[in-house]
CSV table of C-alpha atoms and ligand atoms in Angstrom, one decimal:
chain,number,residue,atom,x,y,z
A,1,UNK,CA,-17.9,20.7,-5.5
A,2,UNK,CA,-17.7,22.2,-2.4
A,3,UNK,CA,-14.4,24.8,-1.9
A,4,UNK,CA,-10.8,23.0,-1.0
A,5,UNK,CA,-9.4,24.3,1.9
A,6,UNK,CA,-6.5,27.3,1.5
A,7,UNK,CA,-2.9,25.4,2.1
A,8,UNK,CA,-1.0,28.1,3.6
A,9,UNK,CA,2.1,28.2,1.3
A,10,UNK,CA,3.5,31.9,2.3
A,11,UNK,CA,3.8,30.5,5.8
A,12,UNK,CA,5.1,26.5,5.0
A,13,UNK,CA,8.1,28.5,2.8
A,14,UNK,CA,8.9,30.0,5.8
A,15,UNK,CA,8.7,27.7,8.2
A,16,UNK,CA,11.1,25.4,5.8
A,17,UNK,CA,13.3,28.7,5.9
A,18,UNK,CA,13.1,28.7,9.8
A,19,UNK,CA,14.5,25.3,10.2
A,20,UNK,CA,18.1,26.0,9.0
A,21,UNK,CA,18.0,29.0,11.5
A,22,UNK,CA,18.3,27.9,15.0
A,23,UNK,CA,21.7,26.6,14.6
A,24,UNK,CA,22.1,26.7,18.6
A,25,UNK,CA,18.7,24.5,18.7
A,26,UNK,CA,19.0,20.9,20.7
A,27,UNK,CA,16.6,19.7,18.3
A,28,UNK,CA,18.8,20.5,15.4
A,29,UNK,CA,22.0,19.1,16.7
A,30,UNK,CA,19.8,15.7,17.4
A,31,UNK,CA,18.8,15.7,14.0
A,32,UNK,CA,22.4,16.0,12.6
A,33,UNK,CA,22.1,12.3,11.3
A,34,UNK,CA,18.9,13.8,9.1
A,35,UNK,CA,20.2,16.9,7.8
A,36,UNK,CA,20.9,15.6,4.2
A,37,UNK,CA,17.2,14.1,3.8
A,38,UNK,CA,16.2,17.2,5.8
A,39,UNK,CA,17.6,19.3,3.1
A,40,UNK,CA,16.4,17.5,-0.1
A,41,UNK,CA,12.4,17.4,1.4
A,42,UNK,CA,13.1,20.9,2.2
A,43,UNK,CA,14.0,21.8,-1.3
A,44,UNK,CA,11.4,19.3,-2.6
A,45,UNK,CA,8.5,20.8,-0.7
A,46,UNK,CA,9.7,24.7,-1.6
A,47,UNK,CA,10.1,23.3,-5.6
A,48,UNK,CA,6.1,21.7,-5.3
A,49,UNK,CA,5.3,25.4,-4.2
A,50,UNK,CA,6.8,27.5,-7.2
A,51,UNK,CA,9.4,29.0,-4.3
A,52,UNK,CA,12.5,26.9,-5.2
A,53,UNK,CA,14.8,30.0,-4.0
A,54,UNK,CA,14.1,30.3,-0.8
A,55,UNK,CA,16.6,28.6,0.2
A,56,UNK,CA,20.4,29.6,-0.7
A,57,UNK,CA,21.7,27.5,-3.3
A,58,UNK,CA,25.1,27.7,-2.9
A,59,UNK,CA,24.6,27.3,0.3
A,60,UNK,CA,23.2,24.2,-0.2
A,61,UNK,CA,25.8,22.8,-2.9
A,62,UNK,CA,28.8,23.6,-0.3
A,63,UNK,CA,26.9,22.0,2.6
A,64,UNK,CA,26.6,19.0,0.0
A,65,UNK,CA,29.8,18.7,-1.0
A,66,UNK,CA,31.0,18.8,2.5
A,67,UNK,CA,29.4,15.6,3.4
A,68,UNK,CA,31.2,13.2,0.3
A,69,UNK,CA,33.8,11.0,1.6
A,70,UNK,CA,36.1,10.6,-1.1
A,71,UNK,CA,38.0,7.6,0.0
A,72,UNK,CA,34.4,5.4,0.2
A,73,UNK,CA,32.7,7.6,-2.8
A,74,UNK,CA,29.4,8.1,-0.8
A,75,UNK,CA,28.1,11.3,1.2
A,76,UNK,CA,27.2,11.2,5.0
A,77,UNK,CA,24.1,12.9,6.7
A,78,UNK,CA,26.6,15.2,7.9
A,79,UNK,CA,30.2,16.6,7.5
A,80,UNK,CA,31.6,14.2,10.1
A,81,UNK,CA,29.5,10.8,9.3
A,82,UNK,CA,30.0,7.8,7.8
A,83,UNK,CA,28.8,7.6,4.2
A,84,UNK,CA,25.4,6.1,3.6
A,85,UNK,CA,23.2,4.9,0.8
A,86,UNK,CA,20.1,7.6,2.1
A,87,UNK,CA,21.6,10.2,2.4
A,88,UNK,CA,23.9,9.6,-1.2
A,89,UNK,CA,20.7,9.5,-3.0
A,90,UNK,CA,19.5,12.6,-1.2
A,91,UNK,CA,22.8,14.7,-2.1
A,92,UNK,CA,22.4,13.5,-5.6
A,93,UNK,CA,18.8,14.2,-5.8
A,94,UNK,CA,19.9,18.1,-4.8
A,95,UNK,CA,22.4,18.3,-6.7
A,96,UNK,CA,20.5,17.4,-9.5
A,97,UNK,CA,18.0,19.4,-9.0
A,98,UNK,CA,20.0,22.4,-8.2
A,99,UNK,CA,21.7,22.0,-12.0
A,100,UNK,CA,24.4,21.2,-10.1
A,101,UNK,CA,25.8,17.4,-11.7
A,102,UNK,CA,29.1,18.4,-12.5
A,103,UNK,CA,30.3,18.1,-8.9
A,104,UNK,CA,29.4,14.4,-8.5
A,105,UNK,CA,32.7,11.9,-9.1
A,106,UNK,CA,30.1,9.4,-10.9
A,107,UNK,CA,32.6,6.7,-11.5
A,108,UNK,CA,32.8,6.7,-7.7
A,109,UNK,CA,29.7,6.7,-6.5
A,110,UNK,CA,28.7,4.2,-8.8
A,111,UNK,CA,31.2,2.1,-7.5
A,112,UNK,CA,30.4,2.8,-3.9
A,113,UNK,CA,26.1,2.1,-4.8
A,114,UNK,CA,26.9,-1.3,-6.6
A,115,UNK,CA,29.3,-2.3,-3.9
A,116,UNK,CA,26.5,-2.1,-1.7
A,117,UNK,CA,24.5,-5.2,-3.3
A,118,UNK,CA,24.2,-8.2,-1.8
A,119,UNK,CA,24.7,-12.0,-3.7
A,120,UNK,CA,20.5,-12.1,-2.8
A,121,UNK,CA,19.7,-8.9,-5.2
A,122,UNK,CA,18.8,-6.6,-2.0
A,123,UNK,CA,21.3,-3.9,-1.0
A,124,UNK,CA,22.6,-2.8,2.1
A,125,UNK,CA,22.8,1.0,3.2
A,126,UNK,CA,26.6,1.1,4.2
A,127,UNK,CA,29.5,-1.4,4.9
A,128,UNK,CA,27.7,-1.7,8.1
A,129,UNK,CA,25.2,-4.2,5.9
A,130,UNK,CA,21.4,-3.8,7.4
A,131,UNK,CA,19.5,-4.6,4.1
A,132,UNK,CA,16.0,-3.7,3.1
A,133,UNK,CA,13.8,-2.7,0.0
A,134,UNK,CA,14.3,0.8,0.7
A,135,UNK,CA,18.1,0.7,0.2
A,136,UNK,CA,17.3,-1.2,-3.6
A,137,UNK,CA,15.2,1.6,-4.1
A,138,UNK,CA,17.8,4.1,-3.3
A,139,UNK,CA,20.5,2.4,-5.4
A,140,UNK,CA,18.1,1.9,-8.2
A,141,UNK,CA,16.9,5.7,-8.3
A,142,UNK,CA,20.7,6.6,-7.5
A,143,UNK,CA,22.0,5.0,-10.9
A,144,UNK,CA,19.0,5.9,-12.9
A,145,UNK,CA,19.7,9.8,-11.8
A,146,UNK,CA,23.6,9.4,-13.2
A,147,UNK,CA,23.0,7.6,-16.0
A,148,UNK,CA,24.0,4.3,-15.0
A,149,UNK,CA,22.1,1.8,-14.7
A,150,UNK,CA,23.0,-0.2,-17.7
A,151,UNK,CA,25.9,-1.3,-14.6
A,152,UNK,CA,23.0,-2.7,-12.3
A,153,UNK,CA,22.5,-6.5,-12.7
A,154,UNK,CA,18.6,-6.2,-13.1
A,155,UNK,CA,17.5,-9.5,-13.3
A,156,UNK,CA,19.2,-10.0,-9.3
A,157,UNK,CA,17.8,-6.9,-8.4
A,158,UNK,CA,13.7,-7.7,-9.7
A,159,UNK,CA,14.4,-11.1,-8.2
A,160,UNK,CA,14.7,-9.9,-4.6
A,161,UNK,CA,11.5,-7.6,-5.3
A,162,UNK,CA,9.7,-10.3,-6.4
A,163,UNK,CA,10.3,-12.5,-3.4
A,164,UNK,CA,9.3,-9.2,-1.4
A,165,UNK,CA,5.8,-10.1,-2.7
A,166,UNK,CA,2.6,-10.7,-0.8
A,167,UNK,CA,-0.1,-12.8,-1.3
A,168,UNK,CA,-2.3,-9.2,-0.5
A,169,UNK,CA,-0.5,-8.0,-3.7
A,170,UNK,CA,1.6,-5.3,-1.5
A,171,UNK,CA,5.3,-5.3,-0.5
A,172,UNK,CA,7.5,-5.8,2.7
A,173,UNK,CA,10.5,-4.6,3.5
A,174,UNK,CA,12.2,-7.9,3.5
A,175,UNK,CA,11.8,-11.7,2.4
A,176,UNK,CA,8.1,-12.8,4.2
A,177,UNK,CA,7.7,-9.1,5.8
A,178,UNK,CA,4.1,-7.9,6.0
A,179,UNK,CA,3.2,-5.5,3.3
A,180,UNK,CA,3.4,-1.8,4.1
A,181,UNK,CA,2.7,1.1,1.9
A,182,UNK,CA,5.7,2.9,2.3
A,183,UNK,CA,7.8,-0.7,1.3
A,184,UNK,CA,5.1,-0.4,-1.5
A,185,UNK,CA,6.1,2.9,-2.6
A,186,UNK,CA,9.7,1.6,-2.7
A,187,UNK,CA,8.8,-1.7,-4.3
A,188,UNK,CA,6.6,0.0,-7.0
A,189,UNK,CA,8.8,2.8,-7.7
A,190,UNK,CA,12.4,0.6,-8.4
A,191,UNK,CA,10.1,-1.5,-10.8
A,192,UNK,CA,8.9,1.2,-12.8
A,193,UNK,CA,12.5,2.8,-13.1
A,194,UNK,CA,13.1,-0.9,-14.4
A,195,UNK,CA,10.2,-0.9,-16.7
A,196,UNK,CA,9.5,-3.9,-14.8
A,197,UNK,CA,5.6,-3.0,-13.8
A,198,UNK,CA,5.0,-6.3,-15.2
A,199,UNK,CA,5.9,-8.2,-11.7
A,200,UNK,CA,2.8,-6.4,-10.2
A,201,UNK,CA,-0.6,-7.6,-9.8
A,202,UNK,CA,-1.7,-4.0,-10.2
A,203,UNK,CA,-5.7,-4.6,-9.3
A,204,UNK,CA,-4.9,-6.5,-6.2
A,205,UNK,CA,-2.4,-3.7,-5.2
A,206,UNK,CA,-4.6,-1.0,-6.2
A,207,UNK,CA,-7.1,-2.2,-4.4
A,208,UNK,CA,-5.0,-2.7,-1.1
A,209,UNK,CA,-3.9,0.8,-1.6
A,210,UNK,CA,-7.3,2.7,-1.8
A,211,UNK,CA,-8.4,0.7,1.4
A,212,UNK,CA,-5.5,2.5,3.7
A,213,UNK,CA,-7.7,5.5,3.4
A,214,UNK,CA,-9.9,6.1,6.9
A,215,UNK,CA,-13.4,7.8,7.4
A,216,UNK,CA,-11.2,10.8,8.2
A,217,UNK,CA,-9.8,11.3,5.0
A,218,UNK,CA,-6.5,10.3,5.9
A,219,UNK,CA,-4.0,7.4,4.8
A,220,UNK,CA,-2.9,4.4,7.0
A,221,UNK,CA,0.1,2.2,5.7
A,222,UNK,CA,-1.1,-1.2,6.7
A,223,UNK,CA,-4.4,-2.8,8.0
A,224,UNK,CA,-5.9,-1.6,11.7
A,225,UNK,CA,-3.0,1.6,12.2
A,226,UNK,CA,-3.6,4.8,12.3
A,227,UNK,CA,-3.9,7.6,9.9
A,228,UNK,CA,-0.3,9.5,9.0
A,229,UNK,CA,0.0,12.5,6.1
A,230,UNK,CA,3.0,10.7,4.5
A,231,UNK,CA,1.0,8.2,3.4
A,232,UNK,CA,-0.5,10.7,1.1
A,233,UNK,CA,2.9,10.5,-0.6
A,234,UNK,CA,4.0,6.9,-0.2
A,235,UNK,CA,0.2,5.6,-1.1
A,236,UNK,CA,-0.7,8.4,-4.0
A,237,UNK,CA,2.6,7.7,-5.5
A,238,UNK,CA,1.8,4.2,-5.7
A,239,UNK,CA,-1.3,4.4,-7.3
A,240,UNK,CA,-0.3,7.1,-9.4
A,241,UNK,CA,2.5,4.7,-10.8
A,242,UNK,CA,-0.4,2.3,-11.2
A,243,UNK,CA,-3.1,5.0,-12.9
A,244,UNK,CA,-5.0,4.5,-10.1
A,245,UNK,CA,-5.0,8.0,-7.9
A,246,UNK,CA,-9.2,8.7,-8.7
A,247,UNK,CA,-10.0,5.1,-6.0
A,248,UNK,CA,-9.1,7.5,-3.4
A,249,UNK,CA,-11.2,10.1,-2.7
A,250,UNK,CA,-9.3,13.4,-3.1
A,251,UNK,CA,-11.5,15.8,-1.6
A,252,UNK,CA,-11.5,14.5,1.9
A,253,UNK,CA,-7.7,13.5,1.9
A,254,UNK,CA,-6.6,17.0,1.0
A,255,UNK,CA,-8.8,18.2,4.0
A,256,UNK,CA,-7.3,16.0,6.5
A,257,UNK,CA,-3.7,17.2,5.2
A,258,UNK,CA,-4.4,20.7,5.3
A,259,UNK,CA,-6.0,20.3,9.0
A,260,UNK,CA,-2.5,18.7,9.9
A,261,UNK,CA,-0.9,22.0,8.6
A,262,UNK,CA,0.1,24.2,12.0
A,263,UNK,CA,-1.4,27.7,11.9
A,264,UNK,CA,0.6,29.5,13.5
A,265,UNK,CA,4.0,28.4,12.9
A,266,UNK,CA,3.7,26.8,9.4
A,267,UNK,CA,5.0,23.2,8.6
A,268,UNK,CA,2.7,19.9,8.4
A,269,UNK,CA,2.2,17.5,11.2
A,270,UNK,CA,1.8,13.6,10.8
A,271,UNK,CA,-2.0,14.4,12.2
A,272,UNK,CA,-3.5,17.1,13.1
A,273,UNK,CA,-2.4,19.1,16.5
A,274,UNK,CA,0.7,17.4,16.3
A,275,UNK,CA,4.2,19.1,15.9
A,276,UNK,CA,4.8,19.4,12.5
A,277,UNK,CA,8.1,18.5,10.7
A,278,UNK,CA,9.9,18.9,7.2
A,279,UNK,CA,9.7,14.9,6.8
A,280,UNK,CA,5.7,15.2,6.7
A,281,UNK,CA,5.9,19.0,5.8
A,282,UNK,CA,7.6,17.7,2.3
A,283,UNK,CA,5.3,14.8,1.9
A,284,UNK,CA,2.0,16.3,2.6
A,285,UNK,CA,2.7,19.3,-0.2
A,286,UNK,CA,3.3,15.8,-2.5
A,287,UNK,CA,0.1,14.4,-1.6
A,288,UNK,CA,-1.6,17.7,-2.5
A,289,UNK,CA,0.7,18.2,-5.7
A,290,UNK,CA,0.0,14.2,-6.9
A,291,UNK,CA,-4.4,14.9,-6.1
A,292,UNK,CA,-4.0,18.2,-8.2
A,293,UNK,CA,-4.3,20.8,-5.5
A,294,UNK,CA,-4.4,24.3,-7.5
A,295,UNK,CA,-1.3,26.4,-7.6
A,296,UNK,CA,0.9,23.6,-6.8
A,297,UNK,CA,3.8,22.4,-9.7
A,298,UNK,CA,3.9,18.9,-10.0
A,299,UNK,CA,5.9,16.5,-8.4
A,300,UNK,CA,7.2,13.5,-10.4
A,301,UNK,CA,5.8,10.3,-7.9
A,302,UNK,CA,8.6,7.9,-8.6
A,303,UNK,CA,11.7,10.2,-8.7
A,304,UNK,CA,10.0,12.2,-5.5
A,305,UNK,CA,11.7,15.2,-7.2
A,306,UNK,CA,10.0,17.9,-9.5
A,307,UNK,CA,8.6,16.9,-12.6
A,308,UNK,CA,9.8,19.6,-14.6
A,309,UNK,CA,13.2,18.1,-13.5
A,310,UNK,CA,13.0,14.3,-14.6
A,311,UNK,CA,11.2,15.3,-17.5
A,312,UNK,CA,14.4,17.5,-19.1
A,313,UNK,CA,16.1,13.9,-18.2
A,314,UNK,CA,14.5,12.2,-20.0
A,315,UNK,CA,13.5,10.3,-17.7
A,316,UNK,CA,9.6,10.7,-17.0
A,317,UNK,CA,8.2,7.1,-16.8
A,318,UNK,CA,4.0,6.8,-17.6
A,319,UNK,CA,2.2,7.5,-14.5
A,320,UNK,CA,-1.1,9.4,-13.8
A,321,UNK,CA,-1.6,12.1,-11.1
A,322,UNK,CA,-5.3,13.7,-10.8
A,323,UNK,CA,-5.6,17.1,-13.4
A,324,UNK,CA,-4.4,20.3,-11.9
A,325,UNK,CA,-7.5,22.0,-10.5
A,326,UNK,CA,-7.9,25.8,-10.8
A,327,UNK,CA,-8.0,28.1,-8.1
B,1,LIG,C1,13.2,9.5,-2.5
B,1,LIG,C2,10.9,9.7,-1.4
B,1,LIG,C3,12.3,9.1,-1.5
B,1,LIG,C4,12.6,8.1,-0.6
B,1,LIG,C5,13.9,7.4,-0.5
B,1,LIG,C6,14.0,6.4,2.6
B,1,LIG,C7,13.2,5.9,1.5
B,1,LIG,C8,13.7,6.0,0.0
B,1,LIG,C9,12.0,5.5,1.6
B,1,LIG,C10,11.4,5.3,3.0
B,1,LIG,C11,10.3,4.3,3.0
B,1,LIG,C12,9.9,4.1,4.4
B,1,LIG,C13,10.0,2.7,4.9
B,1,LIG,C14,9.3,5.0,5.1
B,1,LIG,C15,8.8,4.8,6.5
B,1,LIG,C16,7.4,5.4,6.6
B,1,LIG,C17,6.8,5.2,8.0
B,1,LIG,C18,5.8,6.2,8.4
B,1,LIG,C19,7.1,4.2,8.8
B,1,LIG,C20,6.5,4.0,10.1
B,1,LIG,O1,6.2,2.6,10.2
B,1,LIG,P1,5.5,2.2,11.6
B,1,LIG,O2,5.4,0.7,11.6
B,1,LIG,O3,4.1,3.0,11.4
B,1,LIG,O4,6.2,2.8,12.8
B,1,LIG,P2,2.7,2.5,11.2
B,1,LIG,O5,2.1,3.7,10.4
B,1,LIG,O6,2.7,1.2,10.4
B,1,LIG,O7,2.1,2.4,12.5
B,2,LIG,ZN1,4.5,9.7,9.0
C-alpha cells in the first residue's frame, strides 16, 4: 500500500483555536447565527484528534449556558437569539461531552423538543415551523442523549421517514424530495437510534452511497454534482451504519481530504484551494477518523460525537468503521 498522506493535526488544532480569536472579525459577527454548531464541530474535530483541551472548557460551558432561554427551554445560536432545534442539540451534544449534563433542565427541553413535532411525524426547528428530516434527526438524537426517548411517539416519527423514501433506496428532506446524502445521513442515523434499520433497503442504499464517490477520490451527495469533503462524513457515516465503509475506496478519498486541507493556515476546505472552514474542518477529520486514518480516536458515526463518549452511555448502536491503521 502506498504511504497515506500526513494530515496536519498540530496545525488544524490551531487553526480551530484561531477562530474564537478575532472577536473584532466581520466574518465572525456574520456567523453569530453558527456559533453554537461552530463550537460543537470545533470540539468534535479537536476530540477526533486526541487534543480535546485546546479549547477552554469552561469557557465553553458559560458561553453554552448563556444561550438557553428558559422561558421556551431551548438554546439559541447565540446569547441574543431565538431558540432553535440545531443549535439545542449542539449545546447538548457539548455539554455532554464536556461531563457537563447536570446543567441541562431536562424536563424542559424535553418539553420544548417534543413540542416541536408535527401531527405528520416530522418536526419543525422552532415555533417559526419550517420542517425537514434534519430537525427529526435532531429531536431524535436530542432525547436519545437525555435519556428520553421512551416520550417520543416512534411509530409517528418512523412513519414520516418512511414516506421520506425513494424508489433509489436514499432519502429526501421532505415528502417526494430527491434523495440526498446528507438527508441520508439524517434519515439513517434517527432509524438506527430507533433500532428501526429494518425500514431500509440497505443494498440499494449502499450501493447509491458508494456511487457518490468521483474519479478524484472525493464524495458528491446526489447524482451529476460536484465533489464536497463533508460528504466524507454524511456518506461514510451512512455506510458505516450500514457495514458498508470497504465499497468506497479509502485510499483515494483520504487523499482528496487531506489535499483540501490549507497549508498554511490549517483548517479543511470543501475542495481543495478553497477557504477552509470549521463546518468541513470538523467533517473531513470524521471522514478520516470513520476510514481509519492512523492517530486519529474514533468518532461514533450516528451520534457525530466521540466514541469513547456514547460508548460510557450506553448508547453505542452496531456499526462498522474501517480498522484503525498504524502509523
Ligand atoms: C449532529 C452531524 C450532526 C448533524 C445535525 C444539521 C444536521 C443535523 C444535519 C445537516 C444535514 C444537511 C442537510 C447538511 C447539508 C449538507 C450540504 C452540503 C448541503 C448542500 O446542498 P446543495 O444542494 O449541494 O447546496 P450539492 O452538493 O447537492 O450541490
Ligand atoms: Zn460541504
Amino acid at each position: 500500500m502506498a504511504t497515506l498522506p500526513r494530515l496536519n493535526i498540530p496545525l488544524h488544532v490551531k487553526y480551530i483555536q484561531s477562530l474564537g480569536e478575532n472577536k473584532d472579525d466581520l466574518v465572525y459577527h456574520l456567523t453569530a447565527h453558527l456559533r453554537m454548531n461552530a463550537i460543537y464541530w470545533g470540539l468534535t474535530a479537536l476530540c477526533v484528534m486526541d487534543h480535546k483541551d485546546a479549547l477552554n472548557r469552561d469557557e465553553m460551558i458559560e458561553f453554552v449556558m448563556s444561550c438557553w432561554d428558559e422561558e421556551a427551554g431551548g438554546f439559541g445560536a447565540h446569547p441574543d437569539h431565538d431558540p432553535h432545534i440545531l443549535p439545542t442539540l449542539s449545546a447538548i451534544q457539548i455539554l455532554t461531552i464536556q461531563g457537563a449534563r447536570d446543567r441541562i433542565n431536562v424536563p424542559k427541553v424535553t418539553n420544548f423538543i417534543l413540542s416541536l413535532q408535527q401531527p405528520s411525524g416530522v418536526f419543525a426547528g422552532d415555533v417559526f415551523g419550517e420542517i425537514d428530516t434534519r430537525f427529526l434527526f435532531c429531536a431524535v438524537l436530542a432525547l436519545s442523549l437525555l435519556g428520553q426517548l421512551d416520550q417520543l411517539d416512534v411509530e409517528k416519527t418512523v412513519s414520516y421517514i418512511r414516506r421520506c423514501r425513494n424508489f433509489d433506496g436514499g432519502f429526501g428532506a421532505v415528502i417526494g424530495a430527491e434523495s440526498h446524502a446528507a438527508q441520508v445521513f439524517v434519515c439513517v442515523g434517527a432509524l438506527a437510534v430507533l433500532d428501526r434499520l429494518d425500514e431500509i433497503d440497505q443494498e440499494r442504499l449502499a450501493f447509491w452511497l458508494a456511487e457518490r464517490q468521483l474519479p478524484n477520490g472525493g464524495l458528491n451527495g446526489r447524482p451529476e454534482k460536484l465533489e464536497d469533503v463533508c460528504y466524507s462524513f454524511w456518506v461514510l457515516s451512512a455506510l458505516s451504519i450500514l457495514k458498508k465503509v470497504s465499497w468506497i475506496d479509502a485510499d483515494k478519498l483520504i487523499e482528496f481530504i487531506i489535499s483540501a486541507e490549507d497549508p498554511e493556515g490549517g483548517g479543511i476546505a470543501d475542495r481543495p484551494g478553497d477557504q477552509p472552514d470549521v463546518f468541513h474542518t470538523q467533517f473531513g477529520v470524521a471522514g478520516l477518523s470513520i476510514l481509519g486514518y492512523p492517530g486519529l480516536l474514533d468518532l461514533d458515526p450516528v451520534y457525530c460525537m466521540p466514541a469513547s463518549v456514547i460508548e460510557s452511555l450506553g448508547l453505542r448502536k452496531d456499526w462498522e468503521a474501517l480498522p484503525r491503521r498504524v502509523a
